Coordinates of C-alpha atoms in Angstrom, one line a residue:
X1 CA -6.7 7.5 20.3
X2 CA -7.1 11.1 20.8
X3 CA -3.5 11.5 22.1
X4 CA -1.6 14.0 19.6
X5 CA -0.8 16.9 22.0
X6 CA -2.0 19.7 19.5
X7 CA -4.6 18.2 17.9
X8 CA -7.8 18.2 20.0
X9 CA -10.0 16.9 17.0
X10 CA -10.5 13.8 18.1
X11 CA -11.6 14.9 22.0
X12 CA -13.7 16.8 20.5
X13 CA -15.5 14.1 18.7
X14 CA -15.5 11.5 21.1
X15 CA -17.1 14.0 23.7
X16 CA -19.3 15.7 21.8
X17 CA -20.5 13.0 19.1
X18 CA -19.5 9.8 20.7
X19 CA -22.4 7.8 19.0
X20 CA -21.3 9.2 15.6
X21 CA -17.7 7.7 16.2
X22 CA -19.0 4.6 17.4
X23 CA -21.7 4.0 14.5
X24 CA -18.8 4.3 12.0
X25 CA -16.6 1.9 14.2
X26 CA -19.3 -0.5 14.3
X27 CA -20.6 -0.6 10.5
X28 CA -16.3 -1.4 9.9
X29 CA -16.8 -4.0 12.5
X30 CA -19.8 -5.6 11.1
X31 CA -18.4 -5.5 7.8
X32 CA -15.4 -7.7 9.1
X33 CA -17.1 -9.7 11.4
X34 CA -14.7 -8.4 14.1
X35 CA -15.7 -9.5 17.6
X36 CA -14.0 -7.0 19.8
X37 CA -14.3 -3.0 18.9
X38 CA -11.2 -1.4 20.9
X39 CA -11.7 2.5 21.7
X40 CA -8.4 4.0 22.8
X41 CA -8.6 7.5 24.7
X42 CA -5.6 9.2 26.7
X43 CA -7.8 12.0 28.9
X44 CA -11.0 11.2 31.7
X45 CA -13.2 13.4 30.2
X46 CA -13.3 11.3 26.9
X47 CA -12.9 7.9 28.4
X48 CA -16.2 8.8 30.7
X49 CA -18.0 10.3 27.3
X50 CA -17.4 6.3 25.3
X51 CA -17.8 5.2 28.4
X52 CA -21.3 6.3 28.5
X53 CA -22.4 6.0 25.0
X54 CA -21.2 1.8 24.5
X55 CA -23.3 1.6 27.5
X56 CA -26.4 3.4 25.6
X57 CA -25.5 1.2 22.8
X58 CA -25.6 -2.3 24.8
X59 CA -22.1 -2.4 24.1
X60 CA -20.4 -1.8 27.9
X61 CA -17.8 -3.9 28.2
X62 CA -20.3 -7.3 28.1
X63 CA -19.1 -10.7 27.1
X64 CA -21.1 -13.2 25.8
X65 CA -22.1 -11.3 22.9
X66 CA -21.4 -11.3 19.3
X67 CA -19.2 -7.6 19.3
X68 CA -17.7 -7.1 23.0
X69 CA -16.6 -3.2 23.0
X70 CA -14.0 -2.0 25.7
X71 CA -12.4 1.7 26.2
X72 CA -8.7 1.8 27.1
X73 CA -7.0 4.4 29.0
X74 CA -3.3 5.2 27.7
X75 CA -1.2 7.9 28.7
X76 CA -1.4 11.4 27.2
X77 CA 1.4 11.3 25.0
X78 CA 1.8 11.3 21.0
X79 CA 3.3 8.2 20.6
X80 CA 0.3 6.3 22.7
X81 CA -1.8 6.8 19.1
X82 CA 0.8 4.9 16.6
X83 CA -0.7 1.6 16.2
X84 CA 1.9 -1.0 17.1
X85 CA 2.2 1.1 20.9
X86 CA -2.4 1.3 20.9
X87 CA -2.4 -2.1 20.1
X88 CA 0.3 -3.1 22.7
X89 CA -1.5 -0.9 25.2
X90 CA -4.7 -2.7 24.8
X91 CA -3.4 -6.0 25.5
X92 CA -2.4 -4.8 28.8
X93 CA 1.1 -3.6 28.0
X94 CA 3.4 -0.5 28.0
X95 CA 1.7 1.4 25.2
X96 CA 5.3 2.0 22.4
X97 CA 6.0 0.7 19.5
X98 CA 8.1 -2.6 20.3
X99 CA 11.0 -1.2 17.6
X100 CA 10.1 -4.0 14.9
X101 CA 7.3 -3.4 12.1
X102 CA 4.5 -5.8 11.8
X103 CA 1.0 -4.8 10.2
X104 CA -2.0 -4.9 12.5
X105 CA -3.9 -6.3 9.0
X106 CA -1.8 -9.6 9.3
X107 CA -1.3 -9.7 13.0
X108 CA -3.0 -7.2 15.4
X109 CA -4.8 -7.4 19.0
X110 CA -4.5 -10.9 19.9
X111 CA -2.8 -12.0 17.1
X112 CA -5.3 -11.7 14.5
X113 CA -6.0 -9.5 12.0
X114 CA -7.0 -5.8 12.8
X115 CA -8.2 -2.7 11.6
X116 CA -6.9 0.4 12.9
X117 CA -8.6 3.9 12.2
X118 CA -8.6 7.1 13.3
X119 CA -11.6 8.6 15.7
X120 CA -12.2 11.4 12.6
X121 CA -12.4 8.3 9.9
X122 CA -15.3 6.3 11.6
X123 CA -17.4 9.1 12.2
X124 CA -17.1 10.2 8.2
X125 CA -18.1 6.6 7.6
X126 CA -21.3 6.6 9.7
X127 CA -21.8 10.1 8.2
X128 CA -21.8 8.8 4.6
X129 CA -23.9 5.6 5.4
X130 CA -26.3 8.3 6.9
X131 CA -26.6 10.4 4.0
X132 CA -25.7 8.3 1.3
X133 CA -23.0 8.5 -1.3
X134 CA -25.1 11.3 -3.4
X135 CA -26.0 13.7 -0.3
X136 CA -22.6 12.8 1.1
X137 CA -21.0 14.3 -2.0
X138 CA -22.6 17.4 -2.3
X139 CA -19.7 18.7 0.0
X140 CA -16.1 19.5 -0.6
X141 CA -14.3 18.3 -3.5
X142 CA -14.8 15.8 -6.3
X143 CA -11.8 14.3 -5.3
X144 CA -12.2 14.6 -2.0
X145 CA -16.1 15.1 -0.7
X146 CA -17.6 15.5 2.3
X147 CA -16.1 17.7 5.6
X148 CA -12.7 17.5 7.8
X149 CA -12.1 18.7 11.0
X150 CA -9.0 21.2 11.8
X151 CA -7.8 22.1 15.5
X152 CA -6.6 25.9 15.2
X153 CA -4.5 27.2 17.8
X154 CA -1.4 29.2 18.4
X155 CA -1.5 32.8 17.6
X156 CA -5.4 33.2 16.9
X157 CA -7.8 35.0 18.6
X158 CA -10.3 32.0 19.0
X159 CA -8.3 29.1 19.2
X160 CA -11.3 26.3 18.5
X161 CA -11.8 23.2 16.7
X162 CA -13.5 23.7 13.1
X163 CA -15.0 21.6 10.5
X164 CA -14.5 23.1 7.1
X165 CA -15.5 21.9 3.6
X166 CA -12.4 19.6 2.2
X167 CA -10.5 22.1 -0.2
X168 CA -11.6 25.1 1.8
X169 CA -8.9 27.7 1.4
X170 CA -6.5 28.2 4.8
X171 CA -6.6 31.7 4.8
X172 CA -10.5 31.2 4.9
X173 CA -9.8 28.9 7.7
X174 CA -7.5 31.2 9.7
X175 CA -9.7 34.3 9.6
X176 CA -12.6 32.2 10.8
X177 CA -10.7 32.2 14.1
X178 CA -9.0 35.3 14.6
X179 CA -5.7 35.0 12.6
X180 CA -3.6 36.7 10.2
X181 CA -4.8 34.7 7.2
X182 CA -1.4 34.9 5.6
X183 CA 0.7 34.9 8.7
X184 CA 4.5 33.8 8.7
X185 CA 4.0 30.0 9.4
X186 CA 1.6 27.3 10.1
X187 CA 1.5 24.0 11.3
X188 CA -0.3 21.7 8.8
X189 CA -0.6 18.0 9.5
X190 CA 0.2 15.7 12.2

């Protein structure tokens, strides 16, 4: 769900490279054997993009199949992405956390066991499948390879969503958009 109010990441993904999302969404899928893939998007704009590419795919909201796919609209609001309030929101409900803890992995949409991921995740995975573990590698860090995205905003002269090398240095990242790269504070995280 692409609902954290300053983080625009995920929009970005899901309107730009919906495909990507969704090819990393389905290889988890097929790997589980999961029957239903659940997209969850907070804005128009976004819901129209998945919309449009599960249709491209086969995947528009058809039963009788072996993976059904369905887009649900929540309302624009941080807590709308924590899982137990997404997975109440696409059964139909008010989309909050109900106040007691249960793992989606034991007991998730419909009462069966689910895995939850964010829109950034699946789209690494299809990335890796598509290059392969070697290629995949050959950026970022040992420890950590491959590329991340980062939403810069605030105080810089071109606010923008970028996708930087993992271990890139922030003040790298910073000057890339306009900004003090050793200003007085930033916002890291979510």
């Amino acid at each position: 769900c692409e609902g954290e109010p300053a983080c625009r990441k995920d929009a970005v993904l899901l309107r730009r490279a919906p495909h990507l999302v969704l090819d990393g969404a389905l290889l988890a899928a097929g790997a589980l054997g999961a029957r239903t893939l659940v997209v969850g998007v907070t804005r128009e704009a976004t819901e129209e993009s998945v919309r449009a590419a599960l249709a491209e795919q086969g995947l528009a909201d058809r039963r009788g199949r072996a993976l059904r796919a369905r887009v649900v609209r929540l309302p624009e609001r941080l807590v709308s992405g924590e899982a137990s309030a997404l997975l109440r929101g696409a059964e139909g409900g008010t989309p909050l956390p109900p106040g007691r803890r249960v793992h989606a992995s034991e007991e998730g949409l419909g009462g069966v066991p689910t895995l939850l991921s964010n829109t950034e995740t699946f789209a690494q995975l299809a990335l890796a499948a598509r290059l392969g573990p070697a290629r995949y590698a050959t950026t970022g860090t040992p420890a950590e390879p491959g590329t991340l995205l980062l939403t810069v905003a605030g105080a810089v002269g071109r606010p923008r969503v970028v996708e930087a090398p993992s271990g890139v240095a922030l003040p790298y990242v910073l000057e890339s958009c306009g900004a003090d790269p050793a200003p007085p504070g930033v916002l890291v995280g979510g």
